[in-house]
Amino acid sequence: MKNLLTDIEGIRVGHAHDEILASGATAILFDTPAVAALDIRGGGPGTRDSALLDLANTVERIDGLALSGGSAFGLETGGGVQACLAEQGRGFAIGDARVPIVPGAVVFDLLNGGDKAWGRFSPYRDLGFEAAMSATGGSFALGNAGAGYGATTANFKGGLGSASATTLGGINIAALAVVNAVGTVTVGDGPWFWSAPFEQNGEFGGRGLPQTFTPDMLAPRLKGADRASAGENTTLVVVATDAALTKPQARRLAILAQTGFARAIYPAHAPLDGDIVFAISLGNKPVDPLYGLTQLGMEAANVVARAIARGVYEGRALPFADALPAWRDRHGA
């Protein structure tokens, strides 16, 4: 186990970013079409083809996911990922035609100091294609990588994180998170992560929780404060498992996994966020539809909380004036 989303067999992850733009894209590809569903809890989401994943609609399996910065401009990332899959002959068959199914979601990173004056067309379609072409089933970068390159939180640089686990029944579950929250992932401005009770093997510093909580630690810290507006903040999560799930069961897994946001971000699911969970089933391991799915969802929430903390722990400050510090700038390794 690599403690990454790619611990689920059949998943490949690739990144692309532009340092001047201070933004990027992440492609998540599936070797075979995957059962997928989603759950949205934030008040300002930006999504592509999310309606396909509604339980009432026809498509049950998807070929990939496209995550990126760029707000609504970043929705073009999916076209790049789709083009890469089309060249491989992948896609939903309609007669002789094949249409790669690539839902996606974006975070708002347009005010992070990067040069967003890209001209008539945004660079995100090309970034999506580059990310898809680089996708691998092995290790991939965290922190300032792909869709998390320009991400921020209220007090520290955000980023891309991942984590994985195995249930007592031998089912693998993993998460990838792009952390661009309106709130904080740390307790106050200290070294402690809200996710600390779920940390494994010092994966985000091993600092635990403070012995006591002061009013200052619990005071709200909101990115942008009075000038914040809906759509400027989002945490994107992909949860994947090698359990065999139906589309409705995947939706329930996504709902259960949202608990990880509340364990890791203060506050979570705000009107200013676009928080979303994509749930993916790629395996053939049977799971009990009641207690088994509940246990799997419990573990999904845990890996989501850990992935969110790792995204901030691995983040690095952007090289611009007034850029937010990285967690390591203040608290070391």
PDB file of C-alpha atoms in Angstrom, residues 10-14 27-33 62-65 79-92 96-102 128-136:
ATOM      1  CA  GLY A  10      -7.194  -0.221 -12.070  1.00  0.00           C
ATOM      2  CA  ILE A  11      -6.768   3.485 -11.234  1.00  0.00           C
ATOM      3  CA  ARG A  12      -4.187   5.758 -12.826  1.00  0.00           C
ATOM      4  CA  VAL A  13      -3.495   9.352 -11.754  1.00  0.00           C
ATOM      5  CA  GLY A  14      -1.672  12.070 -13.690  1.00  0.00           C
ATOM      6  CA  ALA A  27      -6.671  13.274 -14.505  1.00  0.00           C
ATOM      7  CA  ILE A  28      -7.955  10.109 -12.858  1.00  0.00           C
ATOM      8  CA  LEU A  29      -8.325   7.284 -15.366  1.00  0.00           C
ATOM      9  CA  PHE A  30      -9.877   3.852 -14.954  1.00  0.00           C
ATOM     10  CA  ASP A  31      -8.516   0.839 -16.807  1.00  0.00           C
ATOM     11  CA  THR A  32     -12.089  -0.406 -17.185  1.00  0.00           C
ATOM     12  CA  PRO A  33     -15.289   1.658 -16.876  1.00  0.00           C
ATOM     13  CA  ILE A  62     -17.392   6.325 -16.358  1.00  0.00           C
ATOM     14  CA  ASP A  63     -13.960   6.247 -17.993  1.00  0.00           C
ATOM     15  CA  GLY A  64     -12.239   8.958 -15.988  1.00  0.00           C
ATOM     16  CA  LEU A  65     -12.480  12.103 -13.895  1.00  0.00           C
ATOM     17  CA  GLY A  79     -12.204  17.889 -22.853  1.00  0.00           C
ATOM     18  CA  GLY A  80      -8.484  17.232 -22.719  1.00  0.00           C
ATOM     19  CA  VAL A  81      -8.899  14.070 -20.668  1.00  0.00           C
ATOM     20  CA  GLN A  82     -11.688  12.974 -22.996  1.00  0.00           C
ATOM     21  CA  ALA A  83      -9.464  13.524 -26.049  1.00  0.00           C
ATOM     22  CA  CYS A  84      -6.751  11.312 -24.567  1.00  0.00           C
ATOM     23  CA  LEU A  85      -9.240   8.522 -23.876  1.00  0.00           C
ATOM     24  CA  ALA A  86     -10.795   8.883 -27.335  1.00  0.00           C
ATOM     25  CA  GLU A  87      -7.392   8.323 -28.921  1.00  0.00           C
ATOM     26  CA  GLN A  88      -7.260   5.045 -26.987  1.00  0.00           C
ATOM     27  CA  GLY A  89     -10.641   3.965 -28.348  1.00  0.00           C
ATOM     28  CA  ARG A  90     -12.328   4.286 -24.961  1.00  0.00           C
ATOM     29  CA  GLY A  91     -15.885   5.402 -24.334  1.00  0.00           C
ATOM     30  CA  PHE A  92     -19.584   4.665 -24.074  1.00  0.00           C
ATOM     31  CA  ASP A  96     -20.236   2.850 -34.138  1.00  0.00           C
ATOM     32  CA  ALA A  97     -19.399   5.910 -32.022  1.00  0.00           C
ATOM     33  CA  ARG A  98     -17.639   5.908 -28.673  1.00  0.00           C
ATOM     34  CA  VAL A  99     -17.944   8.772 -26.230  1.00  0.00           C
ATOM     35  CA  PRO A 100     -15.528   8.799 -23.259  1.00  0.00           C
ATOM     36  CA  ILE A 101     -17.473   9.654 -20.121  1.00  0.00           C
ATOM     37  CA  VAL A 102     -15.389  12.086 -18.051  1.00  0.00           C
ATOM     38  CA  GLY A 128      -6.114  17.997 -18.993  1.00  0.00           C
ATOM     39  CA  PHE A 129      -4.644  16.172 -21.991  1.00  0.00           C
ATOM     40  CA  GLU A 130      -1.132  16.411 -20.547  1.00  0.00           C
ATOM     41  CA  ALA A 131      -2.318  15.131 -17.176  1.00  0.00           C
ATOM     42  CA  ALA A 132      -4.113  12.176 -18.792  1.00  0.00           C
ATOM     43  CA  MET A 133      -1.094  11.288 -20.896  1.00  0.00           C
ATOM     44  CA  SER A 134       1.097  11.192 -17.782  1.00  0.00           C
ATOM     45  CA  ALA A 135      -1.309   9.087 -15.694  1.00  0.00           C
ATOM     46  CA  THR A 136       0.259   6.142 -13.905  1.00  0.00           C
TER      47      THR A 136
END
